[in-house]
Amino acid sequence: MKRFSVLRSFVLLSFLLMLAACNSGQDTNATSPATAVSTLLSTSVSVVPTDTPIPPTATPPVATPTIVIPTPEPEPTLTPEPIVVPDVAVSEKPVFAVFREAAVDTTSAIYHDPIAPDLSNVVVPFILSEGQRARLAQDGLVVSPGVEKEFFTVYEQVRYANLPPFVTSDSLLHVYHLLFDKVLRTAEKESFIPLLAGLNEAMLAETDAQYRALQGTEWEDAARRTVAFIGVGSKLLDANTQIPAYAADLVNAEIANIEDASGIIPSPIFPGLENGEDYTQYIARGHYTTSEALTAYFKSMMWYGRMTFRLKSRDPEVGKAETRAALLLVQALRTAEVNGNFALDVWLDLYNPTVFFVGRSDDLTAFQYLDVIDAVYGSNPGLAAIADESKLPTFIETANQLPPPQILGLVISVTDNVEDVTKGFRFMGQRFVPDAYIFRQLIYRNVDGRMLPKGLDVMAAMGSDRAYALLDEMGETDYERYPEQMAAMQDWTAGLTTEEWTETLYTAWLYTFYPLLEEPGDGAPQFMQSDAWLDKQLNASLGSWAELKHDTILYAKQVYAELGGGGSGAPRPLPAQGYVEPVPQFFARLSALTGMTIDGLNDRGLLNEQDHNSLARLQQLADSFQNIA
């Protein structure tokens, strides 16, 4: 019975691979996962050395702590009571869906005969070289380069040749990548872009009203730059946006820099950025190149995600200027309306689903600033109260108690204190993700002289002894403090609870790698007992991780016909027996991840029938393969 279960599931997998590839809109000539890993390692991290190492924190904070208003310089007889700022709003900590992982028995149910040195007890239907035969006898498996660009073409060739299929974990991870990318792209086109367009329009009108009210005051320049900031995001999304004349020069200069994408140069709207902005980050990548609308959305959200209104800088006046603009932005979010809805609610409608896909902002958010505003200026203050210059220093010192970003996302100098020059407000800040945090802890300044991380760092931090051994062979562990920092990262990942690992689709996707990174236990077949098998599993994890980074870069396609044709003839031989990679816990976690995706997106009305059915098929496959494995 299991034999035919494998065959039925295998045929469904082949069909789903082809369907997902066709529906994903992917370019089958696009960069391979292996090349993507290499590219990520060379381009995803900008590091500017500094002198003092930063020890990793136990757990990066994801919520606002209790904050006490600093006591200003008091008059001799005054001792004001501290004001407590409430914890982060519940609406900013959504729970979309539950990760329901089935219990599995990993005990081997089959006795595996040892492979004879001369392969006399092995059926080898391929022509192998002597070296390949020797490797097959030694390790139980042999790997040779392939030319196919899609999994389903490989499986179809196996099926038509009546050869026994070997269903591997990486093929199902690839299906999940295709479906994840598809549902994210659909959500962006059908939901996120309209939400952002409405938010842009309302915020541009509200900040313009602020500017007109603050003309002639000390806050006029901040109001002008606030209009320009929203103007850039608006015009990047819709080139026909009309910008007020007083801010047009700033907007046009900033957009010219973004379109040129020529490197790290000064920002017209943020002149206080001593090292400039990295405009190469605005080059659309991934599925954002598939349409003009998605390219525009990418650039607009990248602008809102990268630019920080810092609380402090080398020059205290710069911190004050940027904080004034941040206060006006947050106030506009509180007072503006989008088609009869509060702008802050629309912001949440855009932010919360992206939290489910990727994670929470690594920078300070509007909710955190609103809490501090109400504590410093009084509950729900008006624009005139916000523009009270005498309270600005107190706001800055109070907000400075909020947690700093855990990931360095700005270009800074070797002499800068990281926290002092990076903490601040981002309108739609880019997200904290564990792998980026691990990278930061394993490069300079935390590890002397190491300027770029490797994908193997993530796998080693997640407990892969083989990944660490390969890093050691490469000489990576020779860097001063690398072993200590890696040990700290391994402790950190081991300390994360299942709930923390499965809070978002991004982290739950990483969580599915764990069964692949563990060394097989007693009773595993011979082909799983060698370093070659561990390398195969590392390759599967790294390839899927590269696809995860590719899909979430902001926050490939060839159609094949069936081989042969119809017609009568001799009866077809009984199909060859198949084999499922014996990693049942992996299949259980992939099923849970897929179910979590379905539930979370259904809850928000972000899943159409076609994508729901495709995800449901993948979950059915994962369940079947878990039972077979």
XYZ file of C-alpha atoms in Angstrom:
629
model
C 0.000 0.000 0.000
C 2.778 2.435 0.888
C 4.365 1.801 -2.483
C 1.307 3.186 -4.266
C 0.991 6.007 -1.699
C 4.488 7.077 -2.690
C 3.605 6.924 -6.370
C 0.369 8.886 -6.001
C 2.092 11.498 -3.855
C 5.015 11.633 -6.268
C 2.747 12.301 -9.251
C 0.941 15.008 -7.250
C 4.286 16.546 -6.262
C 5.431 16.625 -9.894
C 2.153 18.274 -10.904
C 2.301 20.794 -8.058
C 5.905 21.708 -8.872
C 4.923 22.421 -12.472
C 1.763 24.303 -11.461
C 3.581 26.403 -8.868
C 6.337 27.288 -11.324
C 3.804 28.286 -13.969
C 1.677 30.334 -11.561
C 4.592 31.968 -9.777
C 5.560 34.194 -12.653
C 9.169 33.248 -12.021
C 11.902 33.419 -14.620
C 13.361 29.947 -15.004
C 16.550 31.533 -16.284
C 16.885 33.495 -13.064
C 19.730 33.141 -10.620
C 19.950 29.708 -9.030
C 19.689 29.336 -5.239
C 23.397 28.532 -5.015
C 24.316 31.662 -6.970
C 21.793 33.630 -4.941
C 23.532 32.578 -1.730
C 26.849 33.806 -3.083
C 25.279 37.082 -4.198
C 23.585 37.606 -0.848
C 26.836 37.131 0.990
C 28.601 39.730 -1.103
C 25.895 42.394 -1.262
C 23.456 42.171 1.622
C 25.577 43.600 4.419
C 27.330 46.965 4.500
C 29.859 47.131 7.321
C 31.817 50.144 8.476
C 34.336 49.161 11.187
C 34.312 50.574 14.666
C 36.457 49.865 17.665
C 34.284 48.417 20.397
C 32.600 45.002 20.142
C 28.910 44.769 20.904
C 27.983 41.608 22.801
C 24.860 39.856 21.567
C 21.757 40.445 23.592
C 19.951 37.480 25.123
C 16.783 38.091 23.125
C 16.245 41.059 20.807
C 13.353 43.115 22.156
C 10.142 43.161 20.170
C 7.988 45.312 22.423
C 8.262 48.683 24.054
C 9.519 48.480 27.654
C 8.200 50.532 30.511
C 9.662 54.009 30.118
C 10.197 56.671 32.733
C 10.251 60.328 31.754
C 13.713 61.712 32.578
C 13.659 64.443 35.176
C 14.760 67.748 33.626
C 17.195 70.039 35.421
C 14.954 70.911 38.397
C 14.534 74.122 40.221
C 15.913 73.737 43.750
C 12.447 73.139 45.229
C 10.973 70.928 42.444
C 11.072 67.114 42.302
C 8.559 66.074 39.591
C 7.072 62.597 39.738
C 8.244 60.273 36.927
C 5.642 59.404 34.300
C 5.253 55.773 33.231
C 4.684 55.097 29.537
C 2.347 52.142 28.814
C 3.573 49.013 27.063
C 3.280 48.697 23.289
C -0.268 48.626 21.950
C -1.842 45.197 21.584
C -2.765 46.021 17.981
C 0.936 46.120 17.148
C 1.432 42.528 18.339
C -0.953 40.533 16.139
C -1.244 36.768 16.268
C -2.310 35.630 12.817
C -2.236 31.858 12.962
C -1.074 28.917 15.027
C 1.776 26.611 13.996
C 0.272 23.142 14.487
C 3.048 20.582 14.229
C 2.017 16.940 14.341
C 3.894 14.591 16.645
C 6.086 12.187 14.696
C 7.896 8.947 15.409
C 11.406 9.183 13.973
C 12.267 5.551 14.689
C 13.313 3.765 11.504
C 10.702 1.191 10.452
C 12.887 -0.502 7.846
C 16.117 -2.460 8.189
C 18.648 -1.267 5.628
C 21.178 -3.812 4.383
C 24.743 -2.492 4.197
C 25.884 -1.644 0.681
C 28.292 -4.217 -0.729
C 31.695 -2.727 -1.666
C 31.241 -3.996 -5.237
C 27.621 -2.731 -5.364
C 26.455 -6.288 -6.018
C 23.320 -5.761 -3.916
C 22.469 -2.390 -5.475
C 20.537 -1.798 -8.698
C 22.398 0.925 -10.616
C 20.352 1.916 -13.712
C 22.855 4.591 -14.750
C 26.290 4.571 -16.322
C 28.698 5.669 -13.604
C 32.412 6.336 -13.691
C 34.721 4.331 -11.465
C 35.037 7.319 -9.159
C 31.268 7.649 -8.901
C 30.868 3.930 -8.200
C 33.508 4.157 -5.469
C 31.736 7.148 -3.893
C 28.394 5.347 -4.093
C 29.846 2.305 -2.326
C 31.497 4.490 0.326
C 28.744 7.004 1.096
C 25.605 5.371 -0.243
C 24.987 8.313 -2.545
C 26.688 10.161 -5.353
C 25.923 13.628 -6.696
C 26.619 14.814 -10.223
C 25.958 18.199 -11.870
C 22.574 18.654 -13.516
C 21.302 20.888 -16.299
C 17.598 21.166 -15.437
C 16.261 24.441 -14.087
C 13.112 23.043 -12.462
C 12.467 20.157 -10.099
C 9.373 19.032 -11.965
C 11.298 18.360 -15.187
C 13.659 16.060 -13.289
C 10.768 14.190 -11.672
C 8.914 13.908 -14.975
C 11.981 12.418 -16.655
C 12.264 9.892 -13.829
C 8.586 8.989 -14.122
C 8.633 8.553 -17.885
C 11.805 6.463 -17.687
C 10.056 4.252 -15.098
C 12.904 4.794 -12.632
C 12.370 4.814 -8.862
C 11.872 8.420 -7.720
C 13.614 9.811 -4.649
C 11.447 12.544 -3.122
C 13.751 15.036 -1.411
C 13.075 17.792 1.082
C 14.435 20.538 -1.155
C 11.763 19.932 -3.808
C 8.972 20.655 -1.330
C 10.809 23.663 0.086
C 11.012 24.974 -3.470
C 7.249 24.565 -3.914
C 6.677 26.533 -0.719
C 8.978 29.295 -1.983
C 7.021 29.553 -5.242
C 3.684 29.717 -3.429
C 4.941 32.132 -0.745
C 6.278 34.481 -3.413
C 3.011 34.233 -5.343
C 0.711 35.001 -2.405
C 2.970 37.860 -1.256
C 2.971 39.353 -4.750
C -0.810 39.028 -4.983
C -1.290 40.654 -1.570
C 0.946 43.531 -2.601
C -0.874 44.151 -5.881
C -4.416 43.731 -4.605
C -4.151 45.074 -1.038
C -0.885 46.736 -0.042
C -0.470 49.061 -3.043
C -4.008 50.516 -2.754
C -3.538 50.953 1.006
C -0.219 52.736 0.502
C -1.677 54.966 -2.212
C -4.488 56.102 0.073
C -2.111 56.603 2.981
C 0.268 58.655 0.827
C -2.502 60.945 -0.385
C -3.858 61.588 3.104
C -0.426 62.073 4.682
C 0.692 64.489 1.964
C -2.396 66.634 2.525
C -2.033 66.500 6.333
C 1.678 67.361 6.367
C 1.003 70.208 3.919
C -1.573 71.580 6.370
C 1.016 71.287 9.148
C 3.534 73.255 7.093
C 1.088 76.067 6.458
C 0.254 76.227 10.172
C 3.931 76.291 11.201
C 5.253 78.815 8.677
C 7.322 81.479 10.363
C 8.074 79.318 13.410
C 11.143 77.369 14.483
C 9.421 74.249 13.152
C 8.923 75.482 9.572
C 11.969 73.685 8.158
C 11.000 70.429 9.873
C 7.484 70.736 8.429
C 8.904 71.354 4.942
C 11.115 68.273 5.167
C 8.194 66.211 6.457
C 6.166 67.171 3.386
C 9.170 66.341 1.206
C 9.621 62.960 2.905
C 6.017 61.940 2.207
C 6.278 63.561 -1.216
C 9.139 61.263 -2.202
C 7.267 58.149 -1.091
C 4.137 59.362 -2.890
C 5.859 60.258 -6.145
C 7.807 56.995 -6.205
C 4.494 55.123 -6.055
C 2.660 57.470 -8.430
C 4.773 59.685 -10.682
C 1.767 61.981 -11.287
C 1.616 63.081 -7.644
C 1.562 66.864 -7.325
C 4.132 68.144 -4.825
C 3.746 71.558 -3.130
C 6.101 74.068 -4.752
C 7.983 74.800 -1.520
C 9.098 71.146 -1.253
C 9.465 70.268 -4.938
C 13.218 70.934 -5.093
C 13.908 68.515 -2.241
C 11.622 65.842 -3.678
C 13.031 66.074 -7.196
C 16.633 65.934 -5.972
C 15.916 62.908 -3.779
C 14.102 61.038 -6.543
C 16.961 61.762 -8.947
C 19.350 60.090 -6.494
C 17.016 57.096 -6.155
C 16.618 56.652 -9.909
C 20.372 57.028 -10.514
C 21.150 54.490 -7.756
C 24.783 55.513 -8.043
C 25.983 54.609 -4.567
C 26.389 56.209 -1.156
C 25.912 59.964 -1.514
C 24.383 62.811 0.552
C 20.610 62.938 0.950
C 18.891 66.261 0.153
C 16.105 65.689 2.698
C 18.397 64.205 5.359
C 21.490 66.453 5.184
C 22.461 65.392 8.701
C 23.344 61.860 7.519
C 27.092 62.303 7.790
C 27.834 59.292 5.582
C 24.940 59.710 3.174
C 22.355 57.199 1.978
C 23.033 54.013 0.020
C 20.906 54.587 -3.075
C 21.811 51.228 -4.601
C 19.242 49.736 -2.217
C 16.451 51.196 -4.380
C 17.221 48.998 -7.381
C 14.194 46.701 -7.668
C 14.949 43.005 -7.228
C 13.040 39.757 -7.085
C 9.400 39.760 -8.128
C 9.382 43.563 -7.919
C 10.809 43.634 -11.454
C 7.767 41.858 -12.920
C 5.561 44.960 -13.252
C 5.814 48.740 -13.128
C 3.366 48.841 -10.221
C 5.470 46.457 -8.116
C 8.678 48.320 -8.992
C 7.079 51.580 -7.861
C 5.803 49.940 -4.673
C 9.265 48.539 -3.975
C 10.927 51.945 -4.231
C 8.282 53.708 -2.156
C 8.370 51.122 0.632
C 12.166 50.968 0.535
C 12.230 54.732 1.109
C 9.826 54.465 4.023
C 11.679 51.445 5.376
C 15.231 52.803 5.267
C 15.152 56.493 6.165
C 15.514 57.091 9.902
C 14.558 60.200 11.849
C 17.259 59.806 14.474
C 16.987 60.925 18.066
C 20.668 61.776 18.293
C 23.634 62.375 16.044
C 27.199 63.629 16.312
C 25.686 67.105 16.083
C 22.909 67.470 18.699
C 21.101 69.950 16.443
C 20.741 67.268 13.760
C 19.025 64.956 16.232
C 16.642 67.733 17.211
C 15.851 68.585 13.586
C 15.119 64.983 12.627
C 13.047 64.413 15.772
C 10.914 67.477 15.029
C 10.099 65.970 11.636
C 9.353 62.584 13.227
C 6.973 64.183 15.714
C 5.109 65.895 12.888
C 4.877 62.651 10.920
C 3.489 60.722 13.870
C 1.053 63.533 14.653
C -0.120 63.472 11.022
C -0.698 59.717 11.273
C -2.868 60.364 14.321
C -4.953 63.166 12.780
C -5.215 62.327 9.062
C -8.059 60.311 7.565
C -8.062 57.954 4.581
C -11.505 57.627 3.014
C -13.167 58.075 6.389
C -10.730 55.834 8.276
C -8.007 56.976 10.638
C -4.644 57.012 8.886
C -3.134 55.108 11.793
C -5.609 52.270 11.221
C -4.719 52.178 7.527
C -1.034 52.131 8.487
C -1.786 49.110 10.677
C -3.685 47.410 7.846
C -0.490 47.653 5.814
C 1.978 46.960 8.620
C 0.343 44.005 10.364
C 0.140 41.624 7.369
C 3.780 42.349 6.570
C 4.588 41.487 10.180
C 2.989 38.098 9.572
C 4.997 37.579 6.405
C 8.367 38.810 7.706
C 8.455 40.287 11.212
C 8.214 43.430 13.323
C 10.055 46.640 12.615
C 13.589 46.737 13.971
C 13.234 50.493 14.503
C 10.944 52.659 16.587
C 7.363 52.813 15.359
C 4.524 55.316 15.413
C 2.891 53.532 18.360
C 6.026 53.802 20.465
C 6.374 57.492 19.638
C 2.691 58.131 20.359
C 3.105 56.622 23.826
C 6.010 58.947 24.566
C 4.219 61.939 23.022
C 1.218 61.429 25.300
C 3.484 61.079 28.328
C 5.544 64.196 27.572
C 2.993 66.527 25.953
C -0.224 65.286 27.542
C -2.876 62.972 26.168
C -3.645 63.468 22.474
C -1.941 66.877 22.133
C -2.611 69.218 19.234
C -0.092 70.569 16.741
C 0.651 73.672 18.807
C 1.509 71.534 21.839
C 3.747 69.259 19.752
C 5.623 72.322 18.489
C 6.479 73.398 22.050
C 10.252 73.597 21.692
C 10.812 73.540 25.449
C 9.606 69.924 25.660
C 11.673 68.602 22.764
C 14.752 67.699 24.883
C 12.552 65.772 27.320
C 10.938 63.875 24.453
C 14.344 62.982 23.009
C 15.700 61.717 26.325
C 12.515 59.771 27.025
C 12.333 58.168 23.592
C 16.016 57.347 23.874
C 15.081 54.807 26.574
C 13.280 52.751 23.923
C 15.176 49.717 22.571
C 17.770 50.329 19.853
C 17.738 48.532 16.503
C 19.376 45.109 16.655
C 20.508 45.176 13.023
C 22.751 47.884 11.588
C 20.869 49.339 8.627
C 22.658 52.651 8.166
C 26.048 53.640 6.811
C 27.998 54.816 9.840
C 31.550 55.849 10.632
C 34.277 53.909 12.404
C 34.087 56.379 15.276
C 30.312 56.376 15.765
C 28.533 54.874 18.737
C 26.101 52.570 16.947
C 23.151 53.093 19.281
C 23.549 56.853 19.435
C 23.460 57.325 15.660
C 20.949 54.646 14.618
C 18.079 54.831 17.113
C 15.081 56.653 15.748
C 11.713 56.533 14.000
C 11.040 54.911 10.639
C 7.697 55.364 8.927
C 7.488 51.696 7.857
C 10.735 50.308 9.207
C 12.431 47.244 7.800
C 12.040 44.149 9.907
C 14.058 42.286 12.494
C 14.922 38.818 11.201
C 17.070 36.289 13.089
C 19.559 35.582 10.311
C 20.440 39.257 9.890
C 20.900 39.531 13.645
C 23.221 36.504 13.582
C 25.198 38.121 10.766
C 25.638 41.325 12.714
C 27.014 39.435 15.699
C 29.569 37.580 13.555
C 31.166 40.474 11.683
C 33.208 43.516 12.625
C 32.913 45.139 15.212
C 31.859 42.036 17.081
C 34.431 39.857 15.292
C 37.688 41.634 14.490
C 38.582 41.824 10.811
C 35.610 39.822 9.498
C 33.846 42.112 7.056
C 31.353 39.720 5.419
C 29.308 36.822 6.819
C 28.495 33.510 5.190
C 25.233 31.624 4.876
C 26.879 28.813 6.821
C 26.951 31.175 9.821
C 23.163 30.910 10.080
C 23.165 27.127 9.845
C 25.978 26.805 12.397
C 24.174 29.192 14.752
C 21.113 26.947 14.425
C 23.194 24.038 15.664
C 24.679 22.421 12.551
C 28.008 20.873 13.553
C 28.772 20.206 9.896
C 28.306 23.885 9.015
C 30.696 24.877 11.796
C 33.245 22.287 10.617
C 33.109 23.732 7.101
C 33.549 27.249 8.473
C 36.544 25.984 10.413
C 38.021 24.478 7.234
C 37.576 27.845 5.515
C 39.494 29.613 8.274
C 36.473 31.610 9.472
C 36.876 30.419 13.057
C 40.392 31.900 13.162
C 38.984 35.418 13.461
C 39.374 36.799 16.955
C 36.193 36.348 19.014
C 34.438 34.331 16.292
C 34.173 31.115 18.367
C 32.854 33.031 21.384
C 30.335 34.990 19.317
C 29.181 31.838 17.536
C 28.706 30.095 20.883
C 26.606 33.056 22.026
C 24.487 32.841 18.875
C 23.985 29.104 19.333
C 22.827 29.747 22.891
C 20.510 32.482 21.638
C 18.830 30.353 18.955
C 18.568 27.400 21.346
C 16.839 29.672 23.848
C 14.094 30.768 21.460
C 10.781 29.092 22.190
C 8.638 27.343 19.598
C 6.215 30.271 19.859
C 9.006 32.721 19.020
C 10.251 30.619 16.110
C 6.750 30.337 14.656
C 5.488 33.885 15.194
C 5.980 34.849 11.523
C 6.172 32.976 8.245
C 9.803 34.072 7.893
C 10.937 32.584 11.187
C 8.725 29.500 10.818
C 10.337 28.879 7.428
C 13.756 28.949 9.115
C 12.383 26.638 11.817
C 11.642 23.950 9.220
C 15.401 23.642 8.560
C 16.154 22.210 12.001
C 15.332 18.556 11.162
C 17.591 18.822 8.109
C 20.501 20.207 10.126
C 20.444 17.524 12.804
C 22.706 14.509 12.404
C 20.676 11.341 11.683
C 20.282 9.047 14.661
C 20.878 5.344 15.036
C 18.953 3.241 12.565
C 19.191 5.742 9.732
C 20.124 4.202 6.372
C 23.760 4.069 5.335
C 23.424 6.885 2.804
C 22.487 9.272 5.649
C 25.554 8.448 7.765
C 28.214 10.358 5.817
C 29.371 13.962 5.608
C 28.166 13.903 2.003
C 24.569 13.541 3.224
C 25.027 16.337 5.754
C 26.367 18.513 2.942
C 23.322 17.651 0.837
C 21.044 18.758 3.681
C 23.064 21.934 4.183
C 22.739 22.663 0.479
C 18.966 22.171 0.664
C 18.724 24.511 3.659
C 20.996 27.155 2.133
C 19.151 27.046 -1.188
C 15.791 27.475 0.538
C 17.225 30.221 2.748
C 18.394 32.060 -0.393
C 14.856 31.796 -1.780
C 13.485 33.157 1.499
C 15.816 36.168 1.272
C 14.878 36.613 -2.393
C 11.144 36.573 -1.629
C 11.420 39.049 1.229
C 14.031 41.389 -0.288
C 11.747 44.363 0.511
C 10.230 43.526 3.890
C 11.336 32.652 -12.945
C 9.331 30.648 -15.847
C 9.346 27.971 -18.415
C 6.302 25.881 -19.307
C 6.774 22.212 -20.263
C 4.362 19.937 -22.076
C 3.909 16.329 -21.139
C 6.601 14.159 -22.685
C 5.431 11.841 -25.449
C 1.859 11.491 -26.633
C -1.229 9.351 -26.367
C -2.038 6.187 -28.256
C -2.393 2.510 -27.697
C 0.396 -0.002 -27.293
C 1.727 -2.666 -25.003
C 0.600 -2.500 -21.376
C 2.761 -0.152 -19.327
C 5.035 -1.888 -16.847
C 4.264 -1.657 -13.168
C 5.660 1.698 -11.973
C 8.992 1.568 -10.208
C 8.972 1.806 -6.445
C 9.756 5.188 -4.969
C 11.528 6.408 -1.861
C 10.802 9.384 0.373
C 13.620 11.103 2.220
C 13.282 9.742 5.787
C 12.917 13.071 7.603
C 9.350 12.886 8.980
C 9.790 15.824 11.358
C 10.740 18.074 8.446
C 7.572 17.119 6.575
C 5.523 17.705 9.746
C 6.968 21.200 10.122
C 6.459 22.041 6.464
C 2.829 20.954 6.813
C 2.449 23.167 9.886
C 4.090 26.102 8.073
C 1.764 25.678 5.100
C -1.301 25.419 7.329
C -0.195 28.511 9.230
C 0.141 30.359 5.908
C -3.377 29.364 4.863
C -4.973 30.300 8.193
C -3.142 33.603 8.615
C -3.823 34.894 5.116
C -7.433 33.682 5.120
C -7.955 35.580 8.368
C -6.954 38.802 6.606
C -8.765 38.072 3.346
C -5.457 37.912 1.499
C -5.755 34.435 -0.039
C -7.634 33.769 -3.268
C -9.149 30.397 -4.134
C -6.405 29.334 -6.541
C -3.593 30.022 -4.080
C -5.575 28.436 -1.253
C -5.971 25.251 -3.279
C -2.283 25.148 -4.203
C -1.216 25.575 -0.588
C -3.732 22.939 0.503
C -2.231 20.496 -2.012
C 1.231 21.180 -0.630
C 0.009 20.560 2.917
C -1.606 17.303 1.772
C 1.682 16.250 0.187
C 3.684 17.108 3.291
C 1.276 15.071 5.427
C 1.518 12.108 3.046
C 5.296 12.203 2.940
C 5.456 12.498 6.732
C 3.453 9.277 7.036
C 5.532 7.513 4.390
C 8.893 8.709 5.721
